[in-house]
mmCIF file of C-alpha atoms (C1' of nucleotides) in Angstrom:
data_model
loop_
_atom_site.group_PDB
_atom_site.id
_atom_site.type_symbol
_atom_site.label_atom_id
_atom_site.label_comp_id
_atom_site.label_asym_id
_atom_site.label_seq_id
_atom_site.Cartn_x
_atom_site.Cartn_y
_atom_site.Cartn_z
ATOM 1 C CA MET A 1 -3.054 -19.717 4.135
ATOM 2 C CA ASP A 2 -3.281 -17.248 6.994
ATOM 3 C CA LEU A 3 -4.390 -18.838 10.247
ATOM 4 C CA THR A 4 -4.899 -15.703 12.293
ATOM 5 C CA ALA A 5 -7.987 -15.706 14.471
ATOM 6 C CA ARG A 6 -9.775 -13.278 16.748
ATOM 7 C CA THR A 7 -13.164 -14.945 16.802
ATOM 8 C CA ALA A 8 -14.573 -18.410 17.333
ATOM 9 C CA GLU A 9 -15.677 -18.416 13.692
ATOM 10 C CA GLN A 10 -12.134 -17.755 12.548
ATOM 11 C CA ILE A 11 -10.736 -20.438 14.818
ATOM 12 C CA GLY A 12 -13.295 -22.922 13.574
ATOM 13 C CA GLU A 13 -12.548 -22.057 9.983
ATOM 14 C CA ALA A 14 -8.807 -22.377 10.553
ATOM 15 C CA LEU A 15 -9.246 -25.777 12.163
ATOM 16 C CA ARG A 16 -11.483 -26.977 9.344
ATOM 17 C CA ARG A 17 -9.064 -25.784 6.687
ATOM 18 C CA THR A 18 -6.144 -27.446 8.428
ATOM 19 C CA ARG A 19 -8.094 -30.677 8.782
ATOM 20 C CA LYS A 20 -8.964 -30.656 5.080
ATOM 21 C CA THR A 21 -5.324 -29.973 4.290
ATOM 22 C CA ARG A 22 -4.434 -33.098 6.240
ATOM 23 C CA GLY A 23 -7.051 -34.984 4.267
ATOM 24 C CA TRP A 24 -8.910 -35.938 7.412
ATOM 25 C CA THR A 25 -12.583 -36.173 8.317
ATOM 26 C CA GLN A 26 -14.239 -34.985 11.507
ATOM 27 C CA SER A 27 -14.472 -38.664 12.360
ATOM 28 C CA ASP A 28 -10.687 -38.925 12.193
ATOM 29 C CA ILE A 29 -10.324 -36.058 14.638
ATOM 30 C CA SER A 30 -12.971 -37.636 16.816
ATOM 31 C CA ALA A 31 -10.979 -40.863 16.999
ATOM 32 C CA ARG A 32 -7.792 -38.982 17.922
ATOM 33 C CA THR A 33 -9.414 -36.842 20.612
ATOM 34 C CA ASN A 34 -12.242 -38.923 22.062
ATOM 35 C CA LEU A 35 -14.542 -36.033 21.268
ATOM 36 C CA ARG A 36 -17.757 -36.695 19.376
ATOM 37 C CA VAL A 37 -18.074 -35.788 15.740
ATOM 38 C CA ALA A 38 -20.908 -33.486 16.775
ATOM 39 C CA THR A 39 -18.537 -31.596 19.052
ATOM 40 C CA ILE A 40 -15.958 -31.191 16.288
ATOM 41 C CA SER A 41 -18.694 -29.968 13.984
ATOM 42 C CA SER A 42 -19.884 -27.434 16.515
ATOM 43 C CA LEU A 43 -16.366 -26.103 17.017
ATOM 44 C CA GLU A 44 -15.628 -25.830 13.305
ATOM 45 C CA ASN A 45 -18.867 -23.921 12.882
ATOM 46 C CA GLY A 46 -17.680 -21.283 15.300
ATOM 47 C CA ASP A 47 -19.393 -22.047 18.590
ATOM 48 C CA ALA A 48 -17.786 -19.671 21.083
ATOM 49 C CA GLY A 49 -19.221 -21.703 23.938
ATOM 50 C CA THR A 50 -16.776 -24.504 23.191
ATOM 51 C CA LYS A 51 -14.439 -25.295 26.055
ATOM 52 C CA LEU A 52 -10.787 -24.433 25.803
ATOM 53 C CA ALA A 53 -9.943 -28.092 26.478
ATOM 54 C CA THR A 54 -11.880 -29.087 23.375
ATOM 55 C CA VAL A 55 -10.126 -26.555 21.177
ATOM 56 C CA LEU A 56 -6.728 -27.614 22.498
ATOM 57 C CA ALA A 57 -7.476 -31.293 21.911
ATOM 58 C CA VAL A 58 -8.365 -30.648 18.275
ATOM 59 C CA MET A 59 -5.344 -28.407 17.867
ATOM 60 C CA ALA A 60 -3.108 -31.178 19.189
ATOM 61 C CA ALA A 61 -4.723 -33.730 16.895
ATOM 62 C CA LEU A 62 -3.959 -31.448 13.966
ATOM 63 C CA GLY A 63 -0.412 -30.808 15.119
ATOM 64 C CA LEU A 64 -1.080 -27.149 15.745
ATOM 65 C CA GLU A 65 -0.269 -24.789 18.562
ATOM 66 C CA PHE A 66 -1.312 -21.269 19.433
ATOM 67 C CA ARG A 67 0.804 -18.202 19.205
ATOM 68 C CA LEU A 68 -0.503 -15.110 20.962
ATOM 69 C CA VAL A 69 0.461 -12.029 19.014
ATOM 70 C CA GLU A 70 -0.309 -8.335 19.005
ATOM 71 C CA ARG A 71 -3.466 -7.538 17.081
ATOM 72 C CA GLY A 72 -3.001 -6.571 13.512
ATOM 73 C CA GLY A 73 0.590 -7.547 14.035
ATOM 74 C CA SER A 74 1.733 -8.237 10.527
ATOM 75 C CA LEU A 75 5.273 -9.545 10.944
ATOM 76 C CA GLU A 76 7.332 -6.686 12.371
ATOM 77 C CA ILE A 77 11.023 -6.510 11.557
ATOM 78 C CA GLU A 78 11.840 -6.523 15.292
ATOM 79 C CA ASP A 79 10.134 -9.860 15.571
ATOM 80 C CA ILE A 80 12.624 -11.423 13.214
ATOM 81 C CA PHE A 81 15.915 -10.364 14.810
ATOM 82 C CA MET B 4 8.846 -13.228 25.576
ATOM 83 C CA ASP B 5 7.558 -16.236 23.687
ATOM 84 C CA LEU B 6 3.786 -16.516 23.728
ATOM 85 C CA THR B 7 3.442 -19.981 22.261
ATOM 86 C CA ALA B 8 0.829 -22.165 23.923
ATOM 87 C CA ARG B 9 -0.383 -25.743 23.648
ATOM 88 C CA THR B 10 -2.060 -26.019 27.026
ATOM 89 C CA ALA B 11 -4.524 -24.020 29.100
ATOM 90 C CA GLU B 12 -1.748 -23.378 31.603
ATOM 91 C CA GLN B 13 0.439 -21.850 28.913
ATOM 92 C CA ILE B 14 -2.408 -19.711 27.622
ATOM 93 C CA GLY B 15 -3.197 -18.521 31.135
ATOM 94 C CA GLU B 16 0.420 -17.710 31.765
ATOM 95 C CA ALA B 17 0.730 -15.846 28.473
ATOM 96 C CA LEU B 18 -2.368 -13.803 29.244
ATOM 97 C CA ARG B 19 -1.131 -12.971 32.738
ATOM 98 C CA ARG B 20 2.277 -11.943 31.457
ATOM 99 C CA THR B 21 0.743 -9.754 28.793
ATOM 100 C CA ARG B 22 -1.589 -8.178 31.320
ATOM 101 C CA LYS B 23 1.315 -7.400 33.641
ATOM 102 C CA THR B 24 3.225 -5.965 30.700
ATOM 103 C CA ARG B 25 0.298 -3.626 30.109
ATOM 104 C CA GLY B 26 0.395 -2.698 33.784
ATOM 105 C CA TRP B 27 -3.186 -3.826 34.259
ATOM 106 C CA THR B 28 -4.950 -5.645 37.050
ATOM 107 C CA GLN B 29 -7.475 -8.462 36.695
ATOM 108 C CA SER B 30 -10.036 -5.849 37.684
ATOM 109 C CA ASP B 31 -9.068 -3.767 34.658
ATOM 110 C CA ILE B 32 -9.657 -6.737 32.375
ATOM 111 C CA SER B 33 -12.907 -7.424 34.172
ATOM 112 C CA ALA B 34 -14.109 -3.904 33.457
ATOM 113 C CA ARG B 35 -13.181 -4.202 29.783
ATOM 114 C CA THR B 36 -14.819 -7.582 29.297
ATOM 115 C CA ASN B 37 -17.739 -7.708 31.718
ATOM 116 C CA LEU B 38 -16.259 -10.912 33.077
ATOM 117 C CA ARG B 39 -15.768 -11.290 36.814
ATOM 118 C CA VAL B 40 -12.347 -11.035 38.362
ATOM 119 C CA ALA B 41 -12.872 -14.621 39.534
ATOM 120 C CA THR B 42 -13.266 -15.731 35.928
ATOM 121 C CA ILE B 43 -10.099 -13.938 34.854
ATOM 122 C CA SER B 44 -8.259 -15.503 37.779
ATOM 123 C CA SER B 45 -9.467 -18.953 36.836
ATOM 124 C CA LEU B 46 -8.381 -18.516 33.235
ATOM 125 C CA GLU B 47 -4.945 -17.187 34.141
ATOM 126 C CA ASN B 48 -4.490 -20.163 36.427
ATOM 127 C CA GLY B 49 -4.966 -22.514 33.525
ATOM 128 C CA ASP B 50 -8.539 -23.765 33.770
ATOM 129 C CA ALA B 51 -9.083 -25.739 30.573
ATOM 130 C CA GLY B 52 -12.810 -25.682 31.191
ATOM 131 C CA THR B 53 -12.909 -21.997 30.368
ATOM 132 C CA LYS B 54 -15.105 -21.159 27.422
ATOM 133 C CA LEU B 55 -13.575 -20.016 24.173
ATOM 134 C CA ALA B 56 -15.696 -16.848 24.350
ATOM 135 C CA THR B 57 -14.045 -15.976 27.651
ATOM 136 C CA VAL B 58 -10.541 -16.498 26.320
ATOM 137 C CA LEU B 59 -11.308 -14.421 23.221
ATOM 138 C CA ALA B 60 -12.769 -11.594 25.292
ATOM 139 C CA VAL B 61 -9.626 -11.379 27.408
ATOM 140 C CA MET B 62 -7.437 -11.626 24.319
ATOM 141 C CA ALA B 63 -9.329 -8.720 22.766
ATOM 142 C CA ALA B 64 -9.030 -6.670 25.952
ATOM 143 C CA LEU B 65 -5.280 -7.216 25.835
ATOM 144 C CA GLY B 66 -5.067 -6.389 22.144
ATOM 145 C CA LEU B 67 -3.985 -9.908 21.267
ATOM 146 C CA GLU B 68 -5.026 -12.356 18.589
ATOM 147 C CA PHE B 69 -4.325 -16.013 17.944
ATOM 148 C CA ARG B 70 -2.137 -17.426 15.265
ATOM 149 C CA LEU B 71 -2.474 -21.136 14.614
ATOM 150 C CA VAL B 72 0.896 -22.549 13.662
ATOM 151 C CA GLU B 73 2.483 -25.934 13.111
ATOM 152 C CA ARG B 74 3.715 -27.484 16.325
ATOM 153 C CA GLY B 75 7.320 -26.908 17.168
ATOM 154 C CA GLY B 76 7.327 -24.457 14.312
ATOM 155 C CA SER B 77 10.193 -22.229 15.301
ATOM 156 C CA LEU B 78 10.236 -19.398 12.784
ATOM 157 C CA GLU B 79 11.038 -20.957 9.409
ATOM 158 C CA ILE B 80 12.839 -18.915 6.781
ATOM 159 C CA GLU B 81 9.938 -19.493 4.365
ATOM 160 C CA ASP B 82 7.644 -17.807 6.845
ATOM 161 C CA ILE B 83 9.612 -14.608 6.571
ATOM 162 C CA PHE B 84 9.723 -14.143 2.799
ATOM 163 C "C1'" DT C 3 0.019 -0.234 62.259
ATOM 164 C "C1'" DC C 4 -3.233 -0.642 59.147
ATOM 165 C "C1'" DG C 5 -6.272 0.384 55.430
ATOM 166 C "C1'" DA C 6 -6.440 -0.121 50.429
ATOM 167 C "C1'" DG C 7 -5.614 -2.837 46.449
ATOM 168 C "C1'" DT C 8 -5.059 -7.301 44.415
ATOM 169 C "C1'" DG C 9 -5.977 -12.001 43.657
ATOM 170 C "C1'" DA C 10 -7.915 -16.584 45.134
ATOM 171 C "C1'" DT C 11 -11.776 -19.051 46.704
ATOM 172 C "C1'" DA C 12 -16.681 -20.296 48.165
ATOM 173 C "C1'" DC C 13 -21.947 -20.834 47.868
ATOM 174 C "C1'" DG C 14 -26.242 -21.085 45.428
ATOM 175 C "C1'" DC C 15 -28.076 -20.326 40.912
ATOM 176 C "C1'" DT C 16 -29.034 -20.687 35.804
ATOM 177 C "C1'" DA C 17 -27.390 -21.754 31.323
ATOM 178 C "C1'" DT C 18 -25.149 -24.797 28.496
ATOM 179 C "C1'" DA C 19 -21.082 -28.098 26.898
ATOM 180 C "C1'" DG C 20 -20.327 -32.568 25.806
ATOM 181 C "C1'" DC C 21 -21.946 -37.209 26.408
ATOM 182 C "C1'" DG C 22 -24.608 -41.530 24.193
ATOM 183 C "C1'" DT C 23 -27.529 -42.383 20.737
ATOM 184 C "C1'" DA C 24 -29.927 -41.534 16.682
ATOM 185 C "C1'" DA C 25 -31.449 -39.668 12.459
ATOM 186 C "C1'" DA C 26 -31.638 -36.233 8.957
ATOM 187 C "C1'" DA C 27 -29.192 -33.487 5.582
ATOM 188 C "C1'" DA C 28 -25.587 -32.559 2.526
ATOM 189 C "C1'" DG C 29 -21.821 -33.923 -0.229
ATOM 190 C "C1'" DT C 30 -19.451 -37.359 -3.436
ATOM 191 C "C1'" DG C 31 -18.517 -40.705 -6.829
ATOM 192 C "C1'" DA C 32 -20.000 -44.510 -9.980
ATOM 193 C "C1'" DT D 13 -30.098 -42.148 -10.241
ATOM 194 C "C1'" DC D 14 -28.365 -44.358 -6.283
ATOM 195 C "C1'" DA D 15 -25.409 -45.906 -2.619
ATOM 196 C "C1'" DC D 16 -21.920 -44.394 0.510
ATOM 197 C "C1'" DT D 17 -19.538 -40.993 3.234
ATOM 198 C "C1'" DT D 18 -19.451 -36.959 5.757
ATOM 199 C "C1'" DT D 19 -21.519 -33.446 8.396
ATOM 200 C "C1'" DT D 20 -25.251 -31.437 10.929
ATOM 201 C "C1'" DT D 21 -28.873 -31.655 14.178
ATOM 202 C "C1'" DA D 22 -31.901 -33.556 17.939
ATOM 203 C "C1'" DC D 23 -33.189 -35.542 22.722
ATOM 204 C "C1'" DG D 24 -32.343 -36.636 27.469
ATOM 205 C "C1'" DC D 25 -28.654 -36.599 30.765
ATOM 206 C "C1'" DT D 26 -24.784 -35.082 33.908
ATOM 207 C "C1'" DA D 27 -21.115 -31.956 34.813
ATOM 208 C "C1'" DT D 28 -19.633 -27.464 35.121
ATOM 209 C "C1'" DA D 29 -18.855 -22.331 33.490
ATOM 210 C "C1'" DG D 30 -19.877 -17.947 34.797
ATOM 211 C "C1'" DC D 31 -22.975 -15.147 37.411
ATOM 212 C "C1'" DG D 32 -23.869 -12.205 42.003
ATOM 213 C "C1'" DT D 33 -22.160 -11.827 46.241
ATOM 214 C "C1'" DA D 34 -18.946 -12.432 49.759
ATOM 215 C "C1'" DT D 35 -14.875 -13.722 52.349
ATOM 216 C "C1'" DC D 36 -9.942 -14.397 53.089
ATOM 217 C "C1'" DA D 37 -4.839 -14.036 52.361
ATOM 218 C "C1'" DC D 38 -1.205 -11.234 50.840
ATOM 219 C "C1'" DT D 39 1.294 -7.069 49.552
ATOM 220 C "C1'" DC D 40 2.495 -2.439 50.106
ATOM 221 C "C1'" DG D 41 2.542 2.420 50.920
ATOM 222 C "C1'" DA D 42 0.975 6.047 54.351
#
DNA sequence: TCGAGTGATACGCTATAGCGTAAAAAGTGA
DNA sequence: TCACTTTTTACGCTATAGCGTATCACTCGA
């Protein structure tokens, strides 16, 4: 399960997959974030117009955080030690 | 240089640090993204209202991508092999 | 000393996010 | 098939992002 994302579509897909993994519904996320189900839906469907605050709220609800890495950066040996 | 972020402030800081590392100005990013310097400034200063599209454009200009990871997930041994 | 580069901030404008509310559409299990 | 859950979409509304343009503070080298 690779959760690398460069686009809103990829972020949305990653969030949806993580949510499913947790066995949660959009309604569950809605309850934890005070965002509407419609907003969660929009985000998961890759709306790039979504506010950063919204993305971060859903991330927090899912227990996720961002890591900013070099593009195409498949685990370099220098990154380990 | 840890680029982990849970908040808009942390994302802004990570983007600014990366930009400085590249030796670029906000104007350089502006030219590469067609976003105004004011918008870049706002993002780097942690405005959570920033649109996802804006964040992604700056990320792309910096050659960065997101990785969505478990919170507090400090490099686990299973992640390496 | 001072002009150039950098970054922060402001004003008026248009486009749109997210809201409440609602309903339709799609998925799921008996 | 049918009822229930989940997700998507719509409408009217308010708040605000990002735009063009411009100004202002700060830093720094000539």
